[in-house]
Short mmCIF file of C-alpha atoms and ligand atoms in Angstrom, two decimals:
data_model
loop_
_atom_site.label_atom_id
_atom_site.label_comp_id
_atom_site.label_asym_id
_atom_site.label_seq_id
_atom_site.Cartn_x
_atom_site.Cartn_y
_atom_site.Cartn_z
CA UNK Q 4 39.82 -37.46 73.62
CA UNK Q 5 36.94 -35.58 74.27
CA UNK Q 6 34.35 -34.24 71.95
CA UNK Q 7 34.76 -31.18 69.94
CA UNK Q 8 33.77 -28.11 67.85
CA UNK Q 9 36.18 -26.22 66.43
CA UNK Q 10 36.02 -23.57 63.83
CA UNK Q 11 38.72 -20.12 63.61
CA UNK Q 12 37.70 -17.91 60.92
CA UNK Q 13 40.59 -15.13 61.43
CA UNK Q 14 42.63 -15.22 58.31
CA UNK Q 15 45.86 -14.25 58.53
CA UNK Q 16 48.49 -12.68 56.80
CA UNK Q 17 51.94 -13.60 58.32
CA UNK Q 18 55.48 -11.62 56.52
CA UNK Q 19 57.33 -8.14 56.16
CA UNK Q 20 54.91 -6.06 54.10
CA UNK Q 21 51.77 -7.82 54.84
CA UNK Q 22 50.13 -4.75 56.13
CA UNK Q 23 49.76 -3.40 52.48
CA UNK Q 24 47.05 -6.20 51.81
CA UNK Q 25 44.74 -5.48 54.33
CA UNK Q 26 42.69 -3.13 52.02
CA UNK Q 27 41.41 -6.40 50.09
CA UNK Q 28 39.56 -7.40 53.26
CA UNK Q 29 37.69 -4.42 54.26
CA UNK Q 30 34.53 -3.34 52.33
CA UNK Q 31 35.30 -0.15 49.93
CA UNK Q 32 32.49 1.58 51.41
CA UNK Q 33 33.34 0.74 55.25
CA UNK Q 34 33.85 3.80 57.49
CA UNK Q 35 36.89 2.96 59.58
CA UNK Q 36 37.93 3.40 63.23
CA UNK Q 37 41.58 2.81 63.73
CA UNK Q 38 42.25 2.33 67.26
CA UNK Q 39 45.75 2.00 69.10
CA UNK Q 40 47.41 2.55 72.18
CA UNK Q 41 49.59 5.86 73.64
CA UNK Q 42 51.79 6.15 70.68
CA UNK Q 43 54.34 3.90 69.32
CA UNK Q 44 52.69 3.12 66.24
CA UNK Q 45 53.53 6.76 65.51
CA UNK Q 46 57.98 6.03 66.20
CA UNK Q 47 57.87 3.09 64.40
CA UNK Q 48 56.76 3.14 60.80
CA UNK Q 49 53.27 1.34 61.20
CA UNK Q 50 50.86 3.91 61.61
CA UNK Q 51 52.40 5.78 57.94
CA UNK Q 52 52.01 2.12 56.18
CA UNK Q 53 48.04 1.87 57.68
CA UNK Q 54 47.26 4.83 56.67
CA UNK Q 55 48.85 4.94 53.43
CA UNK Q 56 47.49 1.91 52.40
CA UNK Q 57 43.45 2.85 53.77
CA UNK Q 58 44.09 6.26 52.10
CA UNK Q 59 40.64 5.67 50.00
CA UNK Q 60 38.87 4.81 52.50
CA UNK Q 61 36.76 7.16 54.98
CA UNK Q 62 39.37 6.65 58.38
CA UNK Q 63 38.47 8.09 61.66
CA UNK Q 64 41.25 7.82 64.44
CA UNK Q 65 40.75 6.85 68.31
CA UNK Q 66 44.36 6.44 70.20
CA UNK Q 67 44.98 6.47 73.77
CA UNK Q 68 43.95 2.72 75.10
CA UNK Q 69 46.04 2.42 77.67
CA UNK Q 70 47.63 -1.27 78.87
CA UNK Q 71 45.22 -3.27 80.74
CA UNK Q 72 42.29 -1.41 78.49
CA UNK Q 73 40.65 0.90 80.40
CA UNK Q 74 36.35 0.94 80.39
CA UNK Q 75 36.14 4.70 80.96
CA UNK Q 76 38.39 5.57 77.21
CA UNK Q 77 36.54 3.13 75.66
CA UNK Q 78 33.29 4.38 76.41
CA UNK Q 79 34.33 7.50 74.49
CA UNK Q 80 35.62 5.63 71.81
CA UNK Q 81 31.98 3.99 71.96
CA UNK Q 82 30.47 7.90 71.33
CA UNK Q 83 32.90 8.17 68.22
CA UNK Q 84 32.09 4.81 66.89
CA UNK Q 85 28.29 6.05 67.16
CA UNK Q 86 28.35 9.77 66.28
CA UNK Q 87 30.71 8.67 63.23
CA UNK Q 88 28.09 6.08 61.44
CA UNK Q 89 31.33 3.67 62.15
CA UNK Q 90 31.29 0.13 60.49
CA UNK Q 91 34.42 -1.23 60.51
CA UNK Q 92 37.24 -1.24 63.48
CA UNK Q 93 40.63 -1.60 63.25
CA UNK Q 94 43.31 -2.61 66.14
CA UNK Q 95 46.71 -1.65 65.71
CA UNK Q 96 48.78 -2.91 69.27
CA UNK Q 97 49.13 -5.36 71.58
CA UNK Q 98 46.45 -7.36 73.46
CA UNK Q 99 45.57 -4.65 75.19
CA UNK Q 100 44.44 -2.79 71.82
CA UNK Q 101 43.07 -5.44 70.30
CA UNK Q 102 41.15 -6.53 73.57
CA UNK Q 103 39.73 -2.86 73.60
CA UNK Q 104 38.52 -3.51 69.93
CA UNK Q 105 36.75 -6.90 70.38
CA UNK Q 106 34.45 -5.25 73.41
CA UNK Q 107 33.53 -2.52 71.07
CA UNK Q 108 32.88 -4.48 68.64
CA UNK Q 109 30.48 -6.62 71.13
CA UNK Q 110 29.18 -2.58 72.20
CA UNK Q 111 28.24 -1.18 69.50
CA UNK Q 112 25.53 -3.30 68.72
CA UNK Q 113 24.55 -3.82 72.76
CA UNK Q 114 21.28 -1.73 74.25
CA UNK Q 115 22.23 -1.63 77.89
CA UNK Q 116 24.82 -0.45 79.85
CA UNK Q 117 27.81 -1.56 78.13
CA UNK Q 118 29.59 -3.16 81.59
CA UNK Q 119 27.18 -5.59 81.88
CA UNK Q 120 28.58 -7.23 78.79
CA UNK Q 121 31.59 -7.93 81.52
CA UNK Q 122 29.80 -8.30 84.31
CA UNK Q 123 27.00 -10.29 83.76
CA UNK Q 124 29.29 -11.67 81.03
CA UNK Q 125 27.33 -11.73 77.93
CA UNK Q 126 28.57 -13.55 74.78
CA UNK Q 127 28.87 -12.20 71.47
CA UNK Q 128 27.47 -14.44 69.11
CA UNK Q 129 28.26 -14.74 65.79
CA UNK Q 130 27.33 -12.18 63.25
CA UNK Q 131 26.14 -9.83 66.56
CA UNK Q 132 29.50 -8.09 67.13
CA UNK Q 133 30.34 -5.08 64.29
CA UNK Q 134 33.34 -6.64 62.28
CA UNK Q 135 37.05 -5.49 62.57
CA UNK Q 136 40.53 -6.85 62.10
CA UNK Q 137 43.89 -6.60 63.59
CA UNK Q 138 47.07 -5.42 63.18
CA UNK Q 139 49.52 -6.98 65.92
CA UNK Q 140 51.89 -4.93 67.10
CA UNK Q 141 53.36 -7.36 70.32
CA UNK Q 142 53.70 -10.80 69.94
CA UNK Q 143 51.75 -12.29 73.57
CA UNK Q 144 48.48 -12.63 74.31
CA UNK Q 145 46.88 -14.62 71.00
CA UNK Q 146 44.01 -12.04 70.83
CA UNK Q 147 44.67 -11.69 67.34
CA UNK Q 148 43.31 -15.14 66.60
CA UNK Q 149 40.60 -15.80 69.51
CA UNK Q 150 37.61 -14.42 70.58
CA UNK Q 151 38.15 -13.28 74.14
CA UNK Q 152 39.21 -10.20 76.02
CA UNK Q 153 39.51 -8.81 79.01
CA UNK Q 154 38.78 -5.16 80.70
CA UNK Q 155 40.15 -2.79 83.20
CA UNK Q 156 37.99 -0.72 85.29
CA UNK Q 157 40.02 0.84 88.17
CA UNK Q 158 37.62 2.99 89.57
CA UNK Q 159 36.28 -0.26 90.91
CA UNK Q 160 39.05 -2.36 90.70
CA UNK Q 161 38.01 -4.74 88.60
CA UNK Q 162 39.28 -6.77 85.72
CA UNK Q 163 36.50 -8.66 84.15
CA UNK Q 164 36.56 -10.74 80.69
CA UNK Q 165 34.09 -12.01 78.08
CA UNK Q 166 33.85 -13.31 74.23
CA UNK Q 167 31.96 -15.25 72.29
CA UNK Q 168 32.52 -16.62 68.20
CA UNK Q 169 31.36 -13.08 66.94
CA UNK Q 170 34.31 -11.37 68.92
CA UNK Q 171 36.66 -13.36 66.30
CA UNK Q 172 38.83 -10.49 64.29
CA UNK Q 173 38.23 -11.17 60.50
CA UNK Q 174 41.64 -11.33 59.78
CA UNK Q 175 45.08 -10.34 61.51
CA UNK Q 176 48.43 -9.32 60.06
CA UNK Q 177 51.55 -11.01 61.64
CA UNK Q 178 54.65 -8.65 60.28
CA UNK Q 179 57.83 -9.83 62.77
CA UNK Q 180 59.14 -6.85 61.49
CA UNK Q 181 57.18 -4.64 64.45
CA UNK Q 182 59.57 -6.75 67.05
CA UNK Q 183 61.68 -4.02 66.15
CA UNK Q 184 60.78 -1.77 67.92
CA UNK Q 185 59.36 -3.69 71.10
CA UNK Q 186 61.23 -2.81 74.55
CA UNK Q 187 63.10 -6.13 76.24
CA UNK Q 188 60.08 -5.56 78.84
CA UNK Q 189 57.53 -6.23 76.55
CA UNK Q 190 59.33 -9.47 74.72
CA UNK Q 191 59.69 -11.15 78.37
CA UNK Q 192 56.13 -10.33 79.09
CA UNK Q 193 55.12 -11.84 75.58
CA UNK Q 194 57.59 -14.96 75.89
CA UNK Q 195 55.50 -15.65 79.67
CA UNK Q 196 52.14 -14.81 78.67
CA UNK Q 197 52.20 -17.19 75.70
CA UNK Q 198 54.05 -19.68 77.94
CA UNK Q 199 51.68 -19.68 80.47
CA UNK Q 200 48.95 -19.74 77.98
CA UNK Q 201 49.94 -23.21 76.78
CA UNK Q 202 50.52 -24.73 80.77
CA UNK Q 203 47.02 -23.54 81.28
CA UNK Q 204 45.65 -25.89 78.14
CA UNK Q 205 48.21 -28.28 79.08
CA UNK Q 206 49.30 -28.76 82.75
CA UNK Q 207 46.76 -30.97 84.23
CA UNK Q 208 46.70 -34.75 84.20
CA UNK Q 209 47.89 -36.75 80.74
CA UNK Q 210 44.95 -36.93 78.27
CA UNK Q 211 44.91 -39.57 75.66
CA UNK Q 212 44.77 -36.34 72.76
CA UNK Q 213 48.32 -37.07 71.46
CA UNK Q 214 48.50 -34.77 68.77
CA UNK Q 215 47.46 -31.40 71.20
CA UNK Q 216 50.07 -32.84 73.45
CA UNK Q 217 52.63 -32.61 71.40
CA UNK Q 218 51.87 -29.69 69.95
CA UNK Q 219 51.59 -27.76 73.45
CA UNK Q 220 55.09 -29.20 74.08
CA UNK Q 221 56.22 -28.30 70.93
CA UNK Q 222 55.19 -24.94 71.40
CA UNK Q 223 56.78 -24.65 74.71
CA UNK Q 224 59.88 -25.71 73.52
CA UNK Q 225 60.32 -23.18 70.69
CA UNK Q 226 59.29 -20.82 72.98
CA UNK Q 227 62.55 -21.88 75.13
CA UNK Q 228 64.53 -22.20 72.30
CA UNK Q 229 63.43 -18.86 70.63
CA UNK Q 230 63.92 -16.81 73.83
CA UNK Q 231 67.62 -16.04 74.39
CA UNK Q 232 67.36 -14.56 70.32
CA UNK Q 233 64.33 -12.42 70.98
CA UNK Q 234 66.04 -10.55 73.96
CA UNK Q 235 69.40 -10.43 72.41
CA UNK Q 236 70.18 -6.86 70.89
CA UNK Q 237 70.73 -7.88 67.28
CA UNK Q 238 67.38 -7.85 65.61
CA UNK Q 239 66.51 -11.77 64.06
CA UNK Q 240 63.43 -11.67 61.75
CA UNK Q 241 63.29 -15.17 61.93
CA UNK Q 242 63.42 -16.02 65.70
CA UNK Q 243 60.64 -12.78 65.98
CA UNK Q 244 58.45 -14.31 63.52
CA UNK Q 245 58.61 -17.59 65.20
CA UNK Q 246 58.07 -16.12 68.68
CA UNK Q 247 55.17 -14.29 67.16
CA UNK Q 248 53.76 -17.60 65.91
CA UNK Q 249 54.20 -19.79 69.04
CA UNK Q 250 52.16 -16.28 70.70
CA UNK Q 251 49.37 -16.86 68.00
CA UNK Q 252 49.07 -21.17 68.48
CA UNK Q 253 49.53 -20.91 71.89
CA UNK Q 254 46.21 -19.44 72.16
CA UNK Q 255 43.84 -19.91 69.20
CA UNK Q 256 41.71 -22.38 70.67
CA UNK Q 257 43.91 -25.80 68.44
CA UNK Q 258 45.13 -27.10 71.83
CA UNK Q 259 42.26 -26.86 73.94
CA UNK Q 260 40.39 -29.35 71.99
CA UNK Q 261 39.54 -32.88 73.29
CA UNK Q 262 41.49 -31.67 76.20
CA UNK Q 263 40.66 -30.58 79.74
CA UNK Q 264 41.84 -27.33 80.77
CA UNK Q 265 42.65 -25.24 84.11
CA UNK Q 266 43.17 -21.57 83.92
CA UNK Q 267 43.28 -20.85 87.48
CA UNK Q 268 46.68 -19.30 87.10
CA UNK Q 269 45.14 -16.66 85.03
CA UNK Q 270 42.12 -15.86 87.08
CA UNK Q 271 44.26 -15.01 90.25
CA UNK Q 272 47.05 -13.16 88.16
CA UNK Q 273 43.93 -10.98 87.31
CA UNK Q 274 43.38 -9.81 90.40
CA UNK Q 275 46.84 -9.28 91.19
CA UNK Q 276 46.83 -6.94 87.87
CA UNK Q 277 43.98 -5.09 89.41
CA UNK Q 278 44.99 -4.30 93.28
CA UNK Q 279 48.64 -3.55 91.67
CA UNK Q 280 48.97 -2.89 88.15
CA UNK Q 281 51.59 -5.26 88.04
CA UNK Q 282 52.18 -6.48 84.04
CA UNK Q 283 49.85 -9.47 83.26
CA UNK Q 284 52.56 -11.95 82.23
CA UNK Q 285 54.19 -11.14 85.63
CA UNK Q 286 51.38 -12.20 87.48
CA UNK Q 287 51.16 -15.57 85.86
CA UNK Q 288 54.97 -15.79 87.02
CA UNK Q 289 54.01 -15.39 90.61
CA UNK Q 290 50.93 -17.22 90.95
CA UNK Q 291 51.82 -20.57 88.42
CA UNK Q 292 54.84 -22.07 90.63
CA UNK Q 293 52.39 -21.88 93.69
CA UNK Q 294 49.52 -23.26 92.31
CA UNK Q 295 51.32 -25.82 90.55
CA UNK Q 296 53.36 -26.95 94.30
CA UNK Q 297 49.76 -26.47 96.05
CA UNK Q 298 47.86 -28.86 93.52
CA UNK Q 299 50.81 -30.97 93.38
CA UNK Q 300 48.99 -34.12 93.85
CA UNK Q 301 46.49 -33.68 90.93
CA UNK Q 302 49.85 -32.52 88.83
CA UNK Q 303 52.34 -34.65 89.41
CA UNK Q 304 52.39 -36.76 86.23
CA UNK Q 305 51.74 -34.18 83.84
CA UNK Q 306 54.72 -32.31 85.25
CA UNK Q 307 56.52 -35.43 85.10
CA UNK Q 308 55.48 -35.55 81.53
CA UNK Q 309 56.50 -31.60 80.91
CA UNK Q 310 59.54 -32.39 82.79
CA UNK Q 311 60.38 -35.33 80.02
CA UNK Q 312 59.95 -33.97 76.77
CA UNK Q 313 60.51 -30.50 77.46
CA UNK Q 314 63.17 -30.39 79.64
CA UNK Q 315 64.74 -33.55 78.81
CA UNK Q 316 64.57 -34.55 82.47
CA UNK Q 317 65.44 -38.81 82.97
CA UNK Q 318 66.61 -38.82 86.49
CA UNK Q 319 64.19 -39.84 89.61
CA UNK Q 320 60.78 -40.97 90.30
CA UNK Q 321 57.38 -39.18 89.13
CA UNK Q 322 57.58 -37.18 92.14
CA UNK Q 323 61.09 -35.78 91.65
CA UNK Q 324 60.53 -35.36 88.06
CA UNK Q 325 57.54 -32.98 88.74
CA UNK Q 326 59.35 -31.06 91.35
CA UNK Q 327 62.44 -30.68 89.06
CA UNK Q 328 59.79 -29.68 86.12
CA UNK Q 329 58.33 -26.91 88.64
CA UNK Q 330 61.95 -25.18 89.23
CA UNK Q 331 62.85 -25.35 85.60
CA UNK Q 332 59.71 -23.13 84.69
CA UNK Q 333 60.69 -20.82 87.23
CA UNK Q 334 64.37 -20.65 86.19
CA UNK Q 335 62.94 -19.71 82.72
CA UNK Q 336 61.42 -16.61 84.24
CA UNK Q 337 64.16 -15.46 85.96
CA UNK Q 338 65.80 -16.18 82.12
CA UNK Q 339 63.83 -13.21 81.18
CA UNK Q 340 64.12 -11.19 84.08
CA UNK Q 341 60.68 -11.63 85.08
CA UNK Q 342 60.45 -12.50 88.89
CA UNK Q 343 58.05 -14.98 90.76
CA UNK Q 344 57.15 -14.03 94.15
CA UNK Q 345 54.46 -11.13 94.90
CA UNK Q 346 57.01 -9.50 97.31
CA UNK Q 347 59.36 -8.66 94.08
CA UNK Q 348 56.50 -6.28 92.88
CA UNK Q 349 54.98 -4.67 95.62
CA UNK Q 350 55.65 -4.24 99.61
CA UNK Q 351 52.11 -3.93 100.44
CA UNK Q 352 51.27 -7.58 99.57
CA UNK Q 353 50.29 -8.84 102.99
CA UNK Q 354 46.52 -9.18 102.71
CA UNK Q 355 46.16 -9.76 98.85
CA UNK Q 356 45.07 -13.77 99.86
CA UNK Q 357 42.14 -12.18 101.56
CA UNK Q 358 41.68 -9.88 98.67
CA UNK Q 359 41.18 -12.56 96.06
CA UNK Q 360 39.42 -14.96 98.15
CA UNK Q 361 36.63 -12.32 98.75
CA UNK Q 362 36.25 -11.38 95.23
CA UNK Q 363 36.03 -15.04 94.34
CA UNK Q 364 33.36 -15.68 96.82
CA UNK Q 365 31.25 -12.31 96.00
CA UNK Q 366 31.44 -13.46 92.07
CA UNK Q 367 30.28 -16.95 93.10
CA UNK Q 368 33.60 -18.90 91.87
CA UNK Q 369 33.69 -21.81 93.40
CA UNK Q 370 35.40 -24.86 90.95
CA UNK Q 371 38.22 -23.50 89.33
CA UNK Q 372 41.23 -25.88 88.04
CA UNK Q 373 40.90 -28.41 85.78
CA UNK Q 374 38.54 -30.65 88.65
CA UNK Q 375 36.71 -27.61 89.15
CA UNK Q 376 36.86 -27.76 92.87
CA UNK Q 377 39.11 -25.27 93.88
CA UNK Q 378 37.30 -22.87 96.06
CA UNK Q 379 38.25 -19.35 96.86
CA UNK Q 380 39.37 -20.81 100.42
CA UNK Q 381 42.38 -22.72 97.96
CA UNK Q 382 42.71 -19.64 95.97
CA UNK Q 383 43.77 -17.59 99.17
CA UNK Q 384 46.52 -20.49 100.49
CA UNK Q 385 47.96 -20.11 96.57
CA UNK Q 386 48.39 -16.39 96.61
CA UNK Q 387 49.51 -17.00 100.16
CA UNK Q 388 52.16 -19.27 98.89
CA UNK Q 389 53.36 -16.87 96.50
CA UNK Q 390 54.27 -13.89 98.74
O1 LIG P 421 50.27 1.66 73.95
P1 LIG P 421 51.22 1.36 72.88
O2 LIG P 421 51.82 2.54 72.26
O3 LIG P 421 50.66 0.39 71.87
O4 LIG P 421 52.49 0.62 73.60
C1 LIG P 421 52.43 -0.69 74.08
C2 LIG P 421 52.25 -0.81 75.60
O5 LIG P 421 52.89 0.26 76.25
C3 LIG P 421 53.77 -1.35 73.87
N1 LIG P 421 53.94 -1.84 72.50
C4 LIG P 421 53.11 -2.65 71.79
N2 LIG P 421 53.64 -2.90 70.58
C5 LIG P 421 54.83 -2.23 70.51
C6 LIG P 421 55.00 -1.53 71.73
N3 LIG P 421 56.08 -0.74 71.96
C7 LIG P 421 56.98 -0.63 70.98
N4 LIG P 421 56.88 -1.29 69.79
C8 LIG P 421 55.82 -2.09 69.52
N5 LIG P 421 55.75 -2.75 68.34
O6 LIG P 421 53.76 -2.42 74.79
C9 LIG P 421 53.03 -2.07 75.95
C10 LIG P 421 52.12 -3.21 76.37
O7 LIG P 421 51.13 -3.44 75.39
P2 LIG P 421 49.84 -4.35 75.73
O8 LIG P 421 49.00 -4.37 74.52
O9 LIG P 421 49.23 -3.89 77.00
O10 LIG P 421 50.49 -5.78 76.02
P3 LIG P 421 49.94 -7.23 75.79
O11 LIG P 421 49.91 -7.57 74.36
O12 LIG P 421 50.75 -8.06 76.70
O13 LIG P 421 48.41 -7.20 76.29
C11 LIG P 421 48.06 -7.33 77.64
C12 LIG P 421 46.56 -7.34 77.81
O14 LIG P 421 45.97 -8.47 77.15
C13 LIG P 421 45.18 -9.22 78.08
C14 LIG P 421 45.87 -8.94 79.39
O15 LIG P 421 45.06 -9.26 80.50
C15 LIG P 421 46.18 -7.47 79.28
O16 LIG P 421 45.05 -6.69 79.59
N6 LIG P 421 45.06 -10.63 77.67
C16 LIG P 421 44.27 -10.93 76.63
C17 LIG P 421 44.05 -12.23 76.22
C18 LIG P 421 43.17 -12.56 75.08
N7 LIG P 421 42.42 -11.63 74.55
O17 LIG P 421 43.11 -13.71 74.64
C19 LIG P 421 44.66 -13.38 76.90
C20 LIG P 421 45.75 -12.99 77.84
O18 LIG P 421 45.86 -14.00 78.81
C21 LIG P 421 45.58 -11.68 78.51
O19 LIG P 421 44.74 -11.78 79.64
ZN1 LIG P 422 47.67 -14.43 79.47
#
């Protein structure tokens, strides 16, 4: 196992009615920005409960963030955070809210232009960002206990990310309740986002940290197992509160300890999200069966492993093991209606290899995977592969 730090200081509050507490954890004299997205915290009960239970406080409202968080409306929530003396933020949504929050939060203490926080990147360090917590709305991305985000700015096409250990929220509230309300889109999108999440900590070669092993399977198998309940029509609180937890592990830094990890799937489902808009778990669809099948080599066992314990898989030789391991993840996508080639989501896909291969080369990536030495060249024959 390989040395480690590790320290998460998000406290959470997981349960129906948690929301109500959040007032104990925010200074009495904090002037509050409460951000959210384009609206459905307004149809579905949460927005009444935040501000009923901030009523004493001094509340100022920003909503509008749009999916994939946009760096033009945040820069105006920037002007309200300053004009307003603001101290405290507040996200109530999805990644993409909360995302929004933790890079103004790292902005509002920043002198420069506020993109080079993303472009440069700079950390946050701790005690440098201005504080805020979370209210999660959509079970997926983990951003409600970790310190990174990522940005949108489609005026140049670019989706850029950053962090740091200030950029941690001070505390989040879990309520599975919000499920509720979530479209069958959105669940799908959550189930593969957090899947992937845990592959990219986990599918490399086998590491001698048993515990974060296990744990990464054990995620991914309650993740299978939770599935078919989330999208079914009848509401379960229990299978959405445990889909909402396996989101929040799957991505809170416990399994990339001691570990090495790869995250190559998620730097080229990036771009795709850029050129195309397409949904961020849907990218990780397309791109993970290629790059898994182009680095099968390097792989092999640890799909053999994944193929194992999670899928229960006896029959055949490493080899056939991985390969079997590699179709079961896809079937699990179509499971949710989520598709995995490029050419599902858009017709104009033929030079998108190019595409990413030249923005890896102009931002100097060169060593991605888990041996670092995939090149942009390898990036282009994955995409490729996943037309
Ligand atoms: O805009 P609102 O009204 O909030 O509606 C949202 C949005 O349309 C809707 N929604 C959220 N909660 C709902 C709901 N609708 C009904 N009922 C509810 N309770 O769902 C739509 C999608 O929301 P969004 O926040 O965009 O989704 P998600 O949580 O999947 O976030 C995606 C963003 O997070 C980034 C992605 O790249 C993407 O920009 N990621 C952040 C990560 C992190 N910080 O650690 C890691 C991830 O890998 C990911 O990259
Ligand atoms: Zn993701």
């Amino acid at each position: 196992m390989l040395n480690f730090e590790f320290k998460n200081p998000t406290k959470i509050f997981f349960g129906k009615g948690e929301i109500a507490k959040i007032s104990k954890e925010i200074p009495q004299d904090a002037r509050i920005l409460m951000i959210y997205g384009s609206g459905s915290i307004k149809t579905n009960g949460i927005y009444e409960q935040v501000k009923q239970t901030l009523k004493d406080y001094d509340l100022f409202e920003f909503g509008g963030i749009p999916a994939n968080p946009e760096y033009e409306v945040l820069v105006k929530a920037l002007q309200d955070i300053k004009e307003n003396k603001i101290t405290y933020l507040l996200a109530v949504g999805g990644g993409s809210v909360i995302d929004g929050v933790k890079f103004l939060s790292a902005a509002a203490n920043y002198e420069g232009e506020p993109w080079e926080i993303l472009k440069k990147p700079i950390r946050t360090l701790e005690g440098k960002g201005m504080p805020f917590g979370t209210i999660l709305t959509l079970p997926a991305t983990g951003s409600e206990m970790n310190s990174g985000y990522v940005i949108s700015r489609r005026e140049t096409r670019e989706k850029l990310s950053s962090g740091g250990p200030g950029l941690f929220p001070q505390f989040s509230v879990l309520d599975p309740e919000v499920v509720k309300s979530i479209p069958k889109k959105q669940i799908a999108n959550g189930i593969a986002d957090a899947y992937t999440h845990v592959l990219e900590q986990y599918m490399t070669f086998p590491s001698s940290a048993d515990l974060q092993e296990r744990i990464a399977e054990s995620i991914l198998i309650s993740l299978q197992e939770t599935a078919p309940k989330v999208m079914a029509e009848n509401f379960d609180y229990d299978a959405a509160g445990n889909f909402m937890w396996c989101c929040t592990m799957a991505l809170n830094g416990l399994i990339q300890k001691g570990v090495i990890t790869d995250w190559a799937v998620h730097a080229m489902g990036h771009e795709l999200t850029a050129y195309y808009g397409i949904d961020h778990a849907r990218t990780l669809a397309v791109i993970a069966p290629s790059h898994y099948r182009y680095n099968f080599e390097n792989k092999k066992e640890k799909l053999a492993q994944y193929a194992e314990r999670v899928w229960k898989i006896t029959e055949g030789n490493t080899e056939q093991k991985a390969e079997a391991a590699i179709r079961k993840m896809e079937e699990f996508f179509h499971s949710l209606h989520i598709q995995t080639r490029l050419s599902d989501y858009t017709d104009d896909y033929l030079n998108t290899a190019e595409r990413v291969e030249k923005a890896f080369t102009e931002r100097n990536w060169i060593g991605l995977g888990e041996h670092k030495k995939l090149t942009p060249q390898d990036a282009y024959k994955i995409v490729e592969m996943s037309y």
